[in-house]
Amino acid sequence: MSIKDNVGSLIQEVKRVCDHCNRDSSDISIVAVTKTVGITGMKEAIESGLTDFGENRVQELLEKIEQFDESVNWHMIGHLQRNKVKYIIDKVSLIHSVDSVRLAEEIQRQSLKLLKTTDVLIEVNVGSEDTKFGIKPDEILDFAGVISKYGNLRLRGLMTVAPYDEEPENIRPLMKLMHQKFNELKSLNLENSLIDTLSMGMSNDFKIALEEGATMIRVGSMIFGERS
Ligand SMILES: *Cc1c(COP(=O)(O)O)cnc(C)c1O
């Protein structure tokens, strides 16, 4: 299967799932996760109609940004060290991985310097796994209250990497919890916020994520094949 075929079946699958749970598939954004993927593969993804790429390492992100024009939207989806914020701040359209007040503070500082507003998501460690970054689900609302004080950040919602499970059905309750927190966050009407993005679902579990209210899915291996 070519990348073009894979993108075709992904889009078809998103449409199918949305139809069956009465959602509008045009409300769903697909972020193609391109870590370890070469430039040729990424160009093929663009030719297939994708516009948004996600990377989890700053170095790789910066190297790739140079190879493309401004029609591509870049997403920082991995853990972000504070000292690297300055390198990406004017280049990414969304930072998915805000997981500490100190990181938010640094994004605020660098954004203010450039007189820009940076769109961010709060990363949630929904399965409370030791190996993952992100704040705990019961800390979301307080954390959001704190970072909403930063005038150069615009909080757009939540992101999670759900625990891997061969049977994705098992993680449905965690995705339900994310959706519930997302709705609570929306109803707080915090300043400097526009809560419209729930970034949840990967190759293995995007169908369940869509059924449970994800608005953005991050898909790598289903598009580009397994990473070595
Ligand atoms: C790698 C990665 C993905 C994509 O995972 P696949 O299983 O390849 O679809 C999504 N989100 C994050 C944060 C990742 O690091």
JSON list of C-alpha atoms and ligand atoms in Angstrom, two decimals:
[
{"chain": "A", "resi": 1, "resn": "MET", "atom": "CA", "xyz": [0.00, 0.00, 0.00]},
{"chain": "A", "resi": 2, "resn": "SER", "atom": "CA", "xyz": [1.27, 3.47, -0.88]},
{"chain": "A", "resi": 3, "resn": "ILE", "atom": "CA", "xyz": [1.04, 6.47, 1.41]},
{"chain": "A", "resi": 4, "resn": "LYS", "atom": "CA", "xyz": [-1.66, 7.82, -0.89]},
{"chain": "A", "resi": 5, "resn": "ASP", "atom": "CA", "xyz": [-3.71, 4.64, -0.45]},
{"chain": "A", "resi": 6, "resn": "ASN", "atom": "CA", "xyz": [-3.19, 4.75, 3.30]},
{"chain": "A", "resi": 7, "resn": "VAL", "atom": "CA", "xyz": [-4.35, 8.35, 3.54]},
{"chain": "A", "resi": 8, "resn": "GLY", "atom": "CA", "xyz": [-7.36, 7.43, 1.40]},
{"chain": "A", "resi": 9, "resn": "SER", "atom": "CA", "xyz": [-8.39, 4.60, 3.70]},
{"chain": "A", "resi": 10, "resn": "LEU", "atom": "CA", "xyz": [-7.78, 6.71, 6.80]},
{"chain": "A", "resi": 11, "resn": "ILE", "atom": "CA", "xyz": [-10.06, 9.47, 5.50]},
{"chain": "A", "resi": 12, "resn": "GLN", "atom": "CA", "xyz": [-12.67, 6.91, 4.52]},
{"chain": "A", "resi": 13, "resn": "GLU", "atom": "CA", "xyz": [-12.51, 5.34, 7.96]},
{"chain": "A", "resi": 14, "resn": "VAL", "atom": "CA", "xyz": [-12.84, 8.72, 9.69]},
{"chain": "A", "resi": 15, "resn": "LYS", "atom": "CA", "xyz": [-15.93, 9.43, 7.57]},
{"chain": "A", "resi": 16, "resn": "ARG", "atom": "CA", "xyz": [-17.42, 6.03, 8.34]},
{"chain": "A", "resi": 17, "resn": "VAL", "atom": "CA", "xyz": [-16.96, 6.36, 12.09]},
{"chain": "A", "resi": 18, "resn": "CYS", "atom": "CA", "xyz": [-18.28, 9.93, 12.09]},
{"chain": "A", "resi": 19, "resn": "ASP", "atom": "CA", "xyz": [-21.38, 8.91, 10.12]},
{"chain": "A", "resi": 20, "resn": "HIS", "atom": "CA", "xyz": [-22.14, 6.14, 12.53]},
{"chain": "A", "resi": 21, "resn": "CYS", "atom": "CA", "xyz": [-21.89, 8.37, 15.60]},
{"chain": "A", "resi": 22, "resn": "ASN", "atom": "CA", "xyz": [-23.59, 11.39, 13.99]},
{"chain": "A", "resi": 23, "resn": "ARG", "atom": "CA", "xyz": [-20.58, 13.61, 13.83]},
{"chain": "A", "resi": 24, "resn": "ASP", "atom": "CA", "xyz": [-19.48, 15.78, 10.93]},
{"chain": "A", "resi": 25, "resn": "SER", "atom": "CA", "xyz": [-16.18, 14.49, 9.62]},
{"chain": "A", "resi": 26, "resn": "SER", "atom": "CA", "xyz": [-15.25, 17.96, 8.41]},
{"chain": "A", "resi": 27, "resn": "ASP", "atom": "CA", "xyz": [-14.92, 18.93, 12.09]},
{"chain": "A", "resi": 28, "resn": "ILE", "atom": "CA", "xyz": [-12.08, 16.44, 12.53]},
{"chain": "A", "resi": 29, "resn": "SER", "atom": "CA", "xyz": [-8.45, 17.42, 11.94]},
{"chain": "A", "resi": 30, "resn": "ILE", "atom": "CA", "xyz": [-5.85, 14.85, 11.02]},
{"chain": "A", "resi": 31, "resn": "VAL", "atom": "CA", "xyz": [-2.28, 15.44, 12.14]},
{"chain": "A", "resi": 32, "resn": "ALA", "atom": "CA", "xyz": [0.11, 13.19, 10.22]},
{"chain": "A", "resi": 33, "resn": "VAL", "atom": "CA", "xyz": [2.81, 12.12, 12.68]},
{"chain": "A", "resi": 34, "resn": "THR", "atom": "CA", "xyz": [6.05, 12.19, 10.71]},
{"chain": "A", "resi": 35, "resn": "LYS", "atom": "CA", "xyz": [8.75, 11.26, 13.24]},
{"chain": "A", "resi": 36, "resn": "THR", "atom": "CA", "xyz": [11.41, 9.15, 11.46]},
{"chain": "A", "resi": 37, "resn": "VAL", "atom": "CA", "xyz": [9.60, 9.68, 8.13]},
{"chain": "A", "resi": 38, "resn": "GLY", "atom": "CA", "xyz": [11.70, 11.04, 5.26]},
{"chain": "A", "resi": 39, "resn": "ILE", "atom": "CA", "xyz": [10.98, 14.09, 3.14]},
{"chain": "A", "resi": 40, "resn": "THR", "atom": "CA", "xyz": [9.79, 12.01, 0.17]},
{"chain": "A", "resi": 41, "resn": "GLY", "atom": "CA", "xyz": [7.15, 10.30, 2.26]},
{"chain": "A", "resi": 42, "resn": "MET", "atom": "CA", "xyz": [6.04, 13.61, 3.68]},
{"chain": "A", "resi": 43, "resn": "LYS", "atom": "CA", "xyz": [5.69, 15.11, 0.19]},
{"chain": "A", "resi": 44, "resn": "GLU", "atom": "CA", "xyz": [3.53, 12.17, -0.78]},
{"chain": "A", "resi": 45, "resn": "ALA", "atom": "CA", "xyz": [1.34, 12.85, 2.24]},
{"chain": "A", "resi": 46, "resn": "ILE", "atom": "CA", "xyz": [0.93, 16.46, 1.14]},
{"chain": "A", "resi": 47, "resn": "GLU", "atom": "CA", "xyz": [0.02, 15.34, -2.37]},
{"chain": "A", "resi": 48, "resn": "SER", "atom": "CA", "xyz": [-2.63, 13.14, -0.77]},
{"chain": "A", "resi": 49, "resn": "GLY", "atom": "CA", "xyz": [-4.21, 16.22, 0.76]},
{"chain": "A", "resi": 50, "resn": "LEU", "atom": "CA", "xyz": [-2.73, 16.34, 4.26]},
{"chain": "A", "resi": 51, "resn": "THR", "atom": "CA", "xyz": [-1.69, 19.74, 5.58]},
{"chain": "A", "resi": 52, "resn": "ASP", "atom": "CA", "xyz": [-0.69, 19.16, 9.19]},
{"chain": "A", "resi": 53, "resn": "PHE", "atom": "CA", "xyz": [2.43, 17.38, 10.42]},
{"chain": "A", "resi": 54, "resn": "GLY", "atom": "CA", "xyz": [3.32, 16.44, 13.99]},
{"chain": "A", "resi": 55, "resn": "GLU", "atom": "CA", "xyz": [6.82, 15.86, 15.35]},
{"chain": "A", "resi": 56, "resn": "ASN", "atom": "CA", "xyz": [7.91, 14.94, 18.84]},
{"chain": "A", "resi": 57, "resn": "ARG", "atom": "CA", "xyz": [11.55, 16.10, 18.75]},
{"chain": "A", "resi": 58, "resn": "VAL", "atom": "CA", "xyz": [12.64, 19.70, 18.33]},
{"chain": "A", "resi": 59, "resn": "GLN", "atom": "CA", "xyz": [15.74, 18.90, 16.26]},
{"chain": "A", "resi": 60, "resn": "GLU", "atom": "CA", "xyz": [13.86, 16.78, 13.75]},
{"chain": "A", "resi": 61, "resn": "LEU", "atom": "CA", "xyz": [11.04, 19.31, 13.60]},
{"chain": "A", "resi": 62, "resn": "LEU", "atom": "CA", "xyz": [13.41, 22.16, 12.77]},
{"chain": "A", "resi": 63, "resn": "GLU", "atom": "CA", "xyz": [15.26, 20.17, 10.12]},
{"chain": "A", "resi": 64, "resn": "LYS", "atom": "CA", "xyz": [12.01, 19.29, 8.40]},
{"chain": "A", "resi": 65, "resn": "ILE", "atom": "CA", "xyz": [10.41, 22.73, 8.59]},
{"chain": "A", "resi": 66, "resn": "GLU", "atom": "CA", "xyz": [13.25, 24.04, 6.42]},
{"chain": "A", "resi": 67, "resn": "GLN", "atom": "CA", "xyz": [12.32, 21.63, 3.65]},
{"chain": "A", "resi": 68, "resn": "PHE", "atom": "CA", "xyz": [8.72, 22.81, 3.23]},
{"chain": "A", "resi": 69, "resn": "ASP", "atom": "CA", "xyz": [6.93, 26.04, 2.45]},
{"chain": "A", "resi": 70, "resn": "GLU", "atom": "CA", "xyz": [4.42, 27.82, 4.63]},
{"chain": "A", "resi": 71, "resn": "SER", "atom": "CA", "xyz": [1.44, 25.83, 3.49]},
{"chain": "A", "resi": 72, "resn": "VAL", "atom": "CA", "xyz": [2.29, 23.14, 6.06]},
{"chain": "A", "resi": 73, "resn": "ASN", "atom": "CA", "xyz": [1.08, 23.47, 9.65]},
{"chain": "A", "resi": 74, "resn": "TRP", "atom": "CA", "xyz": [3.49, 22.07, 12.23]},
{"chain": "A", "resi": 75, "resn": "HIS", "atom": "CA", "xyz": [2.47, 20.54, 15.53]},
{"chain": "A", "resi": 76, "resn": "MET", "atom": "CA", "xyz": [4.80, 19.95, 18.45]},
{"chain": "A", "resi": 77, "resn": "ILE", "atom": "CA", "xyz": [3.41, 16.78, 19.99]},
{"chain": "A", "resi": 78, "resn": "GLY", "atom": "CA", "xyz": [6.28, 15.56, 22.19]},
{"chain": "A", "resi": 79, "resn": "HIS", "atom": "CA", "xyz": [7.73, 16.60, 25.51]},
{"chain": "A", "resi": 80, "resn": "LEU", "atom": "CA", "xyz": [9.16, 20.11, 25.19]},
{"chain": "A", "resi": 81, "resn": "GLN", "atom": "CA", "xyz": [12.12, 21.30, 27.22]},
{"chain": "A", "resi": 82, "resn": "ARG", "atom": "CA", "xyz": [11.94, 24.91, 28.31]},
{"chain": "A", "resi": 83, "resn": "ASN", "atom": "CA", "xyz": [15.29, 25.83, 26.78]},
{"chain": "A", "resi": 84, "resn": "LYS", "atom": "CA", "xyz": [14.05, 24.75, 23.34]},
{"chain": "A", "resi": 85, "resn": "VAL", "atom": "CA", "xyz": [10.86, 26.81, 23.27]},
{"chain": "A", "resi": 86, "resn": "LYS", "atom": "CA", "xyz": [12.63, 29.73, 21.64]},
{"chain": "A", "resi": 87, "resn": "TYR", "atom": "CA", "xyz": [13.62, 27.67, 18.62]},
{"chain": "A", "resi": 88, "resn": "ILE", "atom": "CA", "xyz": [10.11, 26.61, 17.68]},
{"chain": "A", "resi": 89, "resn": "ILE", "atom": "CA", "xyz": [7.87, 29.37, 19.00]},
{"chain": "A", "resi": 90, "resn": "ASP", "atom": "CA", "xyz": [7.47, 31.21, 15.71]},
{"chain": "A", "resi": 91, "resn": "LYS", "atom": "CA", "xyz": [7.28, 28.04, 13.62]},
{"chain": "A", "resi": 92, "resn": "VAL", "atom": "CA", "xyz": [4.55, 25.83, 15.06]},
{"chain": "A", "resi": 93, "resn": "SER", "atom": "CA", "xyz": [0.82, 26.31, 14.84]},
{"chain": "A", "resi": 94, "resn": "LEU", "atom": "CA", "xyz": [-0.01, 24.29, 17.96]},
{"chain": "A", "resi": 95, "resn": "ILE", "atom": "CA", "xyz": [1.96, 22.99, 20.94]},
{"chain": "A", "resi": 96, "resn": "HIS", "atom": "CA", "xyz": [0.14, 19.88, 22.19]},
{"chain": "A", "resi": 97, "resn": "SER", "atom": "CA", "xyz": [2.38, 19.11, 25.12]},
{"chain": "A", "resi": 98, "resn": "VAL", "atom": "CA", "xyz": [2.14, 21.74, 27.84]},
{"chain": "A", "resi": 99, "resn": "ASP", "atom": "CA", "xyz": [2.69, 19.71, 30.99]},
{"chain": "A", "resi": 100, "resn": "SER", "atom": "CA", "xyz": [4.01, 22.16, 33.58]},
{"chain": "A", "resi": 101, "resn": "VAL", "atom": "CA", "xyz": [3.44, 25.73, 34.71]},
{"chain": "A", "resi": 102, "resn": "ARG", "atom": "CA", "xyz": [7.13, 26.46, 34.14]},
{"chain": "A", "resi": 103, "resn": "LEU", "atom": "CA", "xyz": [6.87, 25.40, 30.50]},
{"chain": "A", "resi": 104, "resn": "ALA", "atom": "CA", "xyz": [3.74, 27.52, 30.05]},
{"chain": "A", "resi": 105, "resn": "GLU", "atom": "CA", "xyz": [5.59, 30.44, 31.63]},
{"chain": "A", "resi": 106, "resn": "GLU", "atom": "CA", "xyz": [8.46, 30.08, 29.15]},
{"chain": "A", "resi": 107, "resn": "ILE", "atom": "CA", "xyz": [6.06, 29.88, 26.19]},
{"chain": "A", "resi": 108, "resn": "GLN", "atom": "CA", "xyz": [4.43, 33.06, 27.51]},
{"chain": "A", "resi": 109, "resn": "ARG", "atom": "CA", "xyz": [7.83, 34.77, 27.82]},
{"chain": "A", "resi": 110, "resn": "GLN", "atom": "CA", "xyz": [8.97, 33.87, 24.31]},
{"chain": "A", "resi": 111, "resn": "SER", "atom": "CA", "xyz": [5.57, 34.70, 22.78]},
{"chain": "A", "resi": 112, "resn": "LEU", "atom": "CA", "xyz": [5.51, 38.11, 24.42]},
{"chain": "A", "resi": 113, "resn": "LYS", "atom": "CA", "xyz": [8.97, 38.84, 23.03]},
{"chain": "A", "resi": 114, "resn": "LEU", "atom": "CA", "xyz": [7.63, 38.29, 19.51]},
{"chain": "A", "resi": 115, "resn": "LEU", "atom": "CA", "xyz": [4.31, 39.96, 20.30]},
{"chain": "A", "resi": 116, "resn": "LYS", "atom": "CA", "xyz": [2.49, 36.81, 19.22]},
{"chain": "A", "resi": 117, "resn": "THR", "atom": "CA", "xyz": [-0.17, 34.53, 20.63]},
{"chain": "A", "resi": 118, "resn": "THR", "atom": "CA", "xyz": [0.69, 30.84, 20.83]},
{"chain": "A", "resi": 119, "resn": "ASP", "atom": "CA", "xyz": [-1.99, 28.16, 20.68]},
{"chain": "A", "resi": 120, "resn": "VAL", "atom": "CA", "xyz": [-1.47, 25.39, 23.24]},
{"chain": "A", "resi": 121, "resn": "LEU", "atom": "CA", "xyz": [-3.05, 22.22, 24.58]},
{"chain": "A", "resi": 122, "resn": "ILE", "atom": "CA", "xyz": [-2.61, 20.74, 28.03]},
{"chain": "A", "resi": 123, "resn": "GLU", "atom": "CA", "xyz": [-1.12, 17.26, 27.88]},
{"chain": "A", "resi": 124, "resn": "VAL", "atom": "CA", "xyz": [-2.94, 14.85, 30.15]},
{"chain": "A", "resi": 125, "resn": "ASN", "atom": "CA", "xyz": [-1.49, 11.55, 31.37]},
{"chain": "A", "resi": 126, "resn": "VAL", "atom": "CA", "xyz": [-4.90, 9.95, 31.36]},
{"chain": "A", "resi": 127, "resn": "GLY", "atom": "CA", "xyz": [-3.69, 6.49, 32.34]},
{"chain": "A", "resi": 128, "resn": "SER", "atom": "CA", "xyz": [-1.42, 7.88, 35.11]},
{"chain": "A", "resi": 129, "resn": "GLU", "atom": "CA", "xyz": [1.53, 5.98, 33.60]},
{"chain": "A", "resi": 130, "resn": "ASP", "atom": "CA", "xyz": [5.00, 6.52, 35.09]},
{"chain": "A", "resi": 131, "resn": "THR", "atom": "CA", "xyz": [6.55, 6.49, 31.62]},
{"chain": "A", "resi": 132, "resn": "LYS", "atom": "CA", "xyz": [4.44, 9.31, 30.23]},
{"chain": "A", "resi": 133, "resn": "PHE", "atom": "CA", "xyz": [4.45, 13.07, 30.55]},
{"chain": "A", "resi": 134, "resn": "GLY", "atom": "CA", "xyz": [1.33, 15.06, 31.27]},
{"chain": "A", "resi": 135, "resn": "ILE", "atom": "CA", "xyz": [-0.69, 16.20, 34.20]},
{"chain": "A", "resi": 136, "resn": "LYS", "atom": "CA", "xyz": [-3.21, 14.06, 36.06]},
{"chain": "A", "resi": 137, "resn": "PRO", "atom": "CA", "xyz": [-6.85, 14.25, 35.00]},
{"chain": "A", "resi": 138, "resn": "ASP", "atom": "CA", "xyz": [-7.95, 15.63, 38.37]},
{"chain": "A", "resi": 139, "resn": "GLU", "atom": "CA", "xyz": [-5.45, 18.50, 38.07]},
{"chain": "A", "resi": 140, "resn": "ILE", "atom": "CA", "xyz": [-6.66, 19.74, 34.68]},
{"chain": "A", "resi": 141, "resn": "LEU", "atom": "CA", "xyz": [-9.06, 22.44, 35.78]},
{"chain": "A", "resi": 142, "resn": "ASP", "atom": "CA", "xyz": [-6.74, 24.05, 38.35]},
{"chain": "A", "resi": 143, "resn": "PHE", "atom": "CA", "xyz": [-3.84, 23.88, 35.93]},
{"chain": "A", "resi": 144, "resn": "ALA", "atom": "CA", "xyz": [-5.93, 25.48, 33.19]},
{"chain": "A", "resi": 145, "resn": "GLY", "atom": "CA", "xyz": [-6.93, 28.24, 35.61]},
{"chain": "A", "resi": 146, "resn": "VAL", "atom": "CA", "xyz": [-3.28, 29.03, 36.26]},
{"chain": "A", "resi": 147, "resn": "ILE", "atom": "CA", "xyz": [-2.08, 29.08, 32.67]},
{"chain": "A", "resi": 148, "resn": "SER", "atom": "CA", "xyz": [-5.09, 31.05, 31.46]},
{"chain": "A", "resi": 149, "resn": "LYS", "atom": "CA", "xyz": [-3.52, 34.06, 33.19]},
{"chain": "A", "resi": 150, "resn": "TYR", "atom": "CA", "xyz": [-0.87, 34.18, 30.48]},
{"chain": "A", "resi": 151, "resn": "GLY", "atom": "CA", "xyz": [-2.04, 36.71, 27.91]},
{"chain": "A", "resi": 152, "resn": "ASN", "atom": "CA", "xyz": [0.15, 35.48, 25.05]},
{"chain": "A", "resi": 153, "resn": "LEU", "atom": "CA", "xyz": [-1.05, 31.91, 25.31]},
{"chain": "A", "resi": 154, "resn": "ARG", "atom": "CA", "xyz": [-4.34, 30.79, 23.89]},
{"chain": "A", "resi": 155, "resn": "LEU", "atom": "CA", "xyz": [-5.51, 27.57, 25.49]},
{"chain": "A", "resi": 156, "resn": "ARG", "atom": "CA", "xyz": [-7.30, 25.47, 22.88]},
{"chain": "A", "resi": 157, "resn": "GLY", "atom": "CA", "xyz": [-8.00, 22.27, 24.85]},
{"chain": "A", "resi": 158, "resn": "LEU", "atom": "CA", "xyz": [-6.51, 18.94, 25.84]},
{"chain": "A", "resi": 159, "resn": "MET", "atom": "CA", "xyz": [-4.20, 16.31, 24.40]},
{"chain": "A", "resi": 160, "resn": "THR", "atom": "CA", "xyz": [-3.56, 12.76, 25.55]},
{"chain": "A", "resi": 161, "resn": "VAL", "atom": "CA", "xyz": [-1.60, 9.69, 24.56]},
{"chain": "A", "resi": 162, "resn": "ALA", "atom": "CA", "xyz": [-3.78, 6.89, 25.91]},
{"chain": "A", "resi": 163, "resn": "PRO", "atom": "CA", "xyz": [-2.11, 3.74, 27.26]},
{"chain": "A", "resi": 164, "resn": "TYR", "atom": "CA", "xyz": [-1.35, 1.24, 24.52]},
{"chain": "A", "resi": 165, "resn": "ASP", "atom": "CA", "xyz": [-3.74, -1.70, 24.56]},
{"chain": "A", "resi": 166, "resn": "GLU", "atom": "CA", "xyz": [-4.02, -4.48, 21.99]},
{"chain": "A", "resi": 167, "resn": "GLU", "atom": "CA", "xyz": [-7.72, -4.23, 22.59]},
{"chain": "A", "resi": 168, "resn": "PRO", "atom": "CA", "xyz": [-8.41, -0.49, 22.22]},
{"chain": "A", "resi": 169, "resn": "GLU", "atom": "CA", "xyz": [-11.93, -1.01, 23.53]},
{"chain": "A", "resi": 170, "resn": "ASN", "atom": "CA", "xyz": [-10.33, -1.28, 26.98]},
{"chain": "A", "resi": 171, "resn": "ILE", "atom": "CA", "xyz": [-9.30, 2.34, 26.94]},
{"chain": "A", "resi": 172, "resn": "ARG", "atom": "CA", "xyz": [-12.72, 3.72, 26.05]},
{"chain": "A", "resi": 173, "resn": "PRO", "atom": "CA", "xyz": [-13.41, 4.71, 29.69]},
{"chain": "A", "resi": 174, "resn": "LEU", "atom": "CA", "xyz": [-10.25, 6.85, 29.72]},
{"chain": "A", "resi": 175, "resn": "MET", "atom": "CA", "xyz": [-11.31, 8.57, 26.53]},
{"chain": "A", "resi": 176, "resn": "LYS", "atom": "CA", "xyz": [-14.75, 9.21, 28.01]},
{"chain": "A", "resi": 177, "resn": "LEU", "atom": "CA", "xyz": [-13.01, 10.80, 30.98]},
{"chain": "A", "resi": 178, "resn": "MET", "atom": "CA", "xyz": [-11.00, 13.05, 28.65]},
{"chain": "A", "resi": 179, "resn": "HIS", "atom": "CA", "xyz": [-14.16, 14.15, 26.88]},
{"chain": "A", "resi": 180, "resn": "GLN", "atom": "CA", "xyz": [-15.84, 14.92, 30.18]},
{"chain": "A", "resi": 181, "resn": "LYS", "atom": "CA", "xyz": [-12.85, 17.02, 31.31]},
{"chain": "A", "resi": 182, "resn": "PHE", "atom": "CA", "xyz": [-12.83, 18.75, 27.92]},
{"chain": "A", "resi": 183, "resn": "ASN", "atom": "CA", "xyz": [-16.48, 19.75, 28.38]},
{"chain": "A", "resi": 184, "resn": "GLU", "atom": "CA", "xyz": [-15.84, 20.94, 31.92]},
{"chain": "A", "resi": 185, "resn": "LEU", "atom": "CA", "xyz": [-12.92, 23.01, 30.69]},
{"chain": "A", "resi": 186, "resn": "LYS", "atom": "CA", "xyz": [-15.13, 24.56, 28.03]},
{"chain": "A", "resi": 187, "resn": "SER", "atom": "CA", "xyz": [-17.79, 25.48, 30.56]},
{"chain": "A", "resi": 188, "resn": "LEU", "atom": "CA", "xyz": [-15.27, 27.36, 32.74]},
{"chain": "A", "resi": 189, "resn": "ASN", "atom": "CA", "xyz": [-15.03, 30.11, 30.10]},
{"chain": "A", "resi": 190, "resn": "LEU", "atom": "CA", "xyz": [-11.49, 30.95, 31.15]},
{"chain": "A", "resi": 191, "resn": "GLU", "atom": "CA", "xyz": [-9.78, 34.07, 29.83]},
{"chain": "A", "resi": 192, "resn": "ASN", "atom": "CA", "xyz": [-7.27, 33.66, 26.99]},
{"chain": "A", "resi": 193, "resn": "SER", "atom": "CA", "xyz": [-8.98, 30.44, 25.98]},
{"chain": "A", "resi": 194, "resn": "LEU", "atom": "CA", "xyz": [-10.89, 29.09, 23.02]},
{"chain": "A", "resi": 195, "resn": "ILE", "atom": "CA", "xyz": [-11.62, 25.51, 23.94]},
{"chain": "A", "resi": 196, "resn": "ASP", "atom": "CA", "xyz": [-12.26, 23.64, 20.70]},
{"chain": "A", "resi": 197, "resn": "THR", "atom": "CA", "xyz": [-9.58, 20.96, 20.43]},
{"chain": "A", "resi": 198, "resn": "LEU", "atom": "CA", "xyz": [-9.45, 17.49, 21.94]},
{"chain": "A", "resi": 199, "resn": "SER", "atom": "CA", "xyz": [-6.31, 15.87, 20.51]},
{"chain": "A", "resi": 200, "resn": "MET", "atom": "CA", "xyz": [-6.75, 12.16, 21.13]},
{"chain": "A", "resi": 201, "resn": "GLY", "atom": "CA", "xyz": [-6.44, 8.97, 19.10]},
{"chain": "A", "resi": 202, "resn": "MET", "atom": "CA", "xyz": [-3.55, 7.36, 17.19]},
{"chain": "A", "resi": 203, "resn": "SER", "atom": "CA", "xyz": [-3.34, 4.57, 14.60]},
{"chain": "A", "resi": 204, "resn": "ASN", "atom": "CA", "xyz": [-4.38, 1.96, 17.11]},
{"chain": "A", "resi": 205, "resn": "ASP", "atom": "CA", "xyz": [-7.26, 3.75, 18.79]},
{"chain": "A", "resi": 206, "resn": "PHE", "atom": "CA", "xyz": [-8.49, 6.68, 16.64]},
{"chain": "A", "resi": 207, "resn": "LYS", "atom": "CA", "xyz": [-11.87, 5.09, 15.93]},
{"chain": "A", "resi": 208, "resn": "ILE", "atom": "CA", "xyz": [-12.74, 4.90, 19.61]},
{"chain": "A", "resi": 209, "resn": "ALA", "atom": "CA", "xyz": [-11.30, 8.37, 20.14]},
{"chain": "A", "resi": 210, "resn": "LEU", "atom": "CA", "xyz": [-13.62, 9.74, 17.45]},
{"chain": "A", "resi": 211, "resn": "GLU", "atom": "CA", "xyz": [-16.60, 7.97, 18.99]},
{"chain": "A", "resi": 212, "resn": "GLU", "atom": "CA", "xyz": [-15.67, 9.57, 22.30]},
{"chain": "A", "resi": 213, "resn": "GLY", "atom": "CA", "xyz": [-15.39, 13.12, 21.01]},
{"chain": "A", "resi": 214, "resn": "ALA", "atom": "CA", "xyz": [-11.86, 13.68, 19.73]},
{"chain": "A", "resi": 215, "resn": "THR", "atom": "CA", "xyz": [-11.64, 16.65, 17.35]},
{"chain": "A", "resi": 216, "resn": "MET", "atom": "CA", "xyz": [-8.04, 16.00, 16.29]},
{"chain": "A", "resi": 217, "resn": "ILE", "atom": "CA", "xyz": [-6.33, 12.66, 15.73]},
{"chain": "A", "resi": 218, "resn": "ARG", "atom": "CA", "xyz": [-2.58, 12.10, 15.42]},
{"chain": "A", "resi": 219, "resn": "VAL", "atom": "CA", "xyz": [-1.80, 9.27, 13.06]},
{"chain": "A", "resi": 220, "resn": "GLY", "atom": "CA", "xyz": [1.65, 7.96, 12.12]},
{"chain": "A", "resi": 221, "resn": "SER", "atom": "CA", "xyz": [2.12, 4.28, 11.39]},
{"chain": "A", "resi": 222, "resn": "MET", "atom": "CA", "xyz": [-1.23, 3.81, 9.65]},
{"chain": "A", "resi": 223, "resn": "ILE", "atom": "CA", "xyz": [-0.13, 6.39, 7.06]},
{"chain": "A", "resi": 224, "resn": "PHE", "atom": "CA", "xyz": [3.61, 5.79, 6.80]},
{"chain": "A", "resi": 225, "resn": "GLY", "atom": "CA", "xyz": [3.99, 2.17, 7.93]},
{"chain": "A", "resi": 226, "resn": "GLU", "atom": "CA", "xyz": [5.57, 0.79, 11.09]},
{"chain": "A", "resi": 227, "resn": "ARG", "atom": "CA", "xyz": [8.60, 2.69, 12.42]},
{"chain": "A", "resi": 228, "resn": "SER", "atom": "CA", "xyz": [11.78, 0.67, 12.79]},
{"chain": "B", "resi": 1, "resn": "LIG", "atom": "C1", "xyz": [4.15, 8.62, 17.53]},
{"chain": "B", "resi": 1, "resn": "LIG", "atom": "C2", "xyz": [3.04, 9.43, 18.07]},
{"chain": "B", "resi": 1, "resn": "LIG", "atom": "C3", "xyz": [1.74, 9.34, 17.52]},
{"chain": "B", "resi": 1, "resn": "LIG", "atom": "C4", "xyz": [1.37, 8.44, 16.35]},
{"chain": "B", "resi": 1, "resn": "LIG", "atom": "O1", "xyz": [1.43, 7.12, 16.71]},
{"chain": "B", "resi": 1, "resn": "LIG", "atom": "P1", "xyz": [1.01, 5.95, 15.65]},
{"chain": "B", "resi": 1, "resn": "LIG", "atom": "O2", "xyz": [0.75, 4.80, 16.53]},
{"chain": "B", "resi": 1, "resn": "LIG", "atom": "O3", "xyz": [2.20, 5.77, 14.77]},
{"chain": "B", "resi": 1, "resn": "LIG", "atom": "O4", "xyz": [-0.16, 6.42, 14.91]},
{"chain": "B", "resi": 1, "resn": "LIG", "atom": "C5", "xyz": [0.76, 10.17, 18.06]},
{"chain": "B", "resi": 1, "resn": "LIG", "atom": "N1", "xyz": [1.00, 10.99, 19.09]},
{"chain": "B", "resi": 1, "resn": "LIG", "atom": "C6", "xyz": [2.23, 11.09, 19.65]},
{"chain": "B", "resi": 1, "resn": "LIG", "atom": "C7", "xyz": [2.42, 12.04, 20.77]},
{"chain": "B", "resi": 1, "resn": "LIG", "atom": "C8", "xyz": [3.28, 10.31, 19.16]},
{"chain": "B", "resi": 1, "resn": "LIG", "atom": "O5", "xyz": [4.49, 10.43, 19.73]}
]
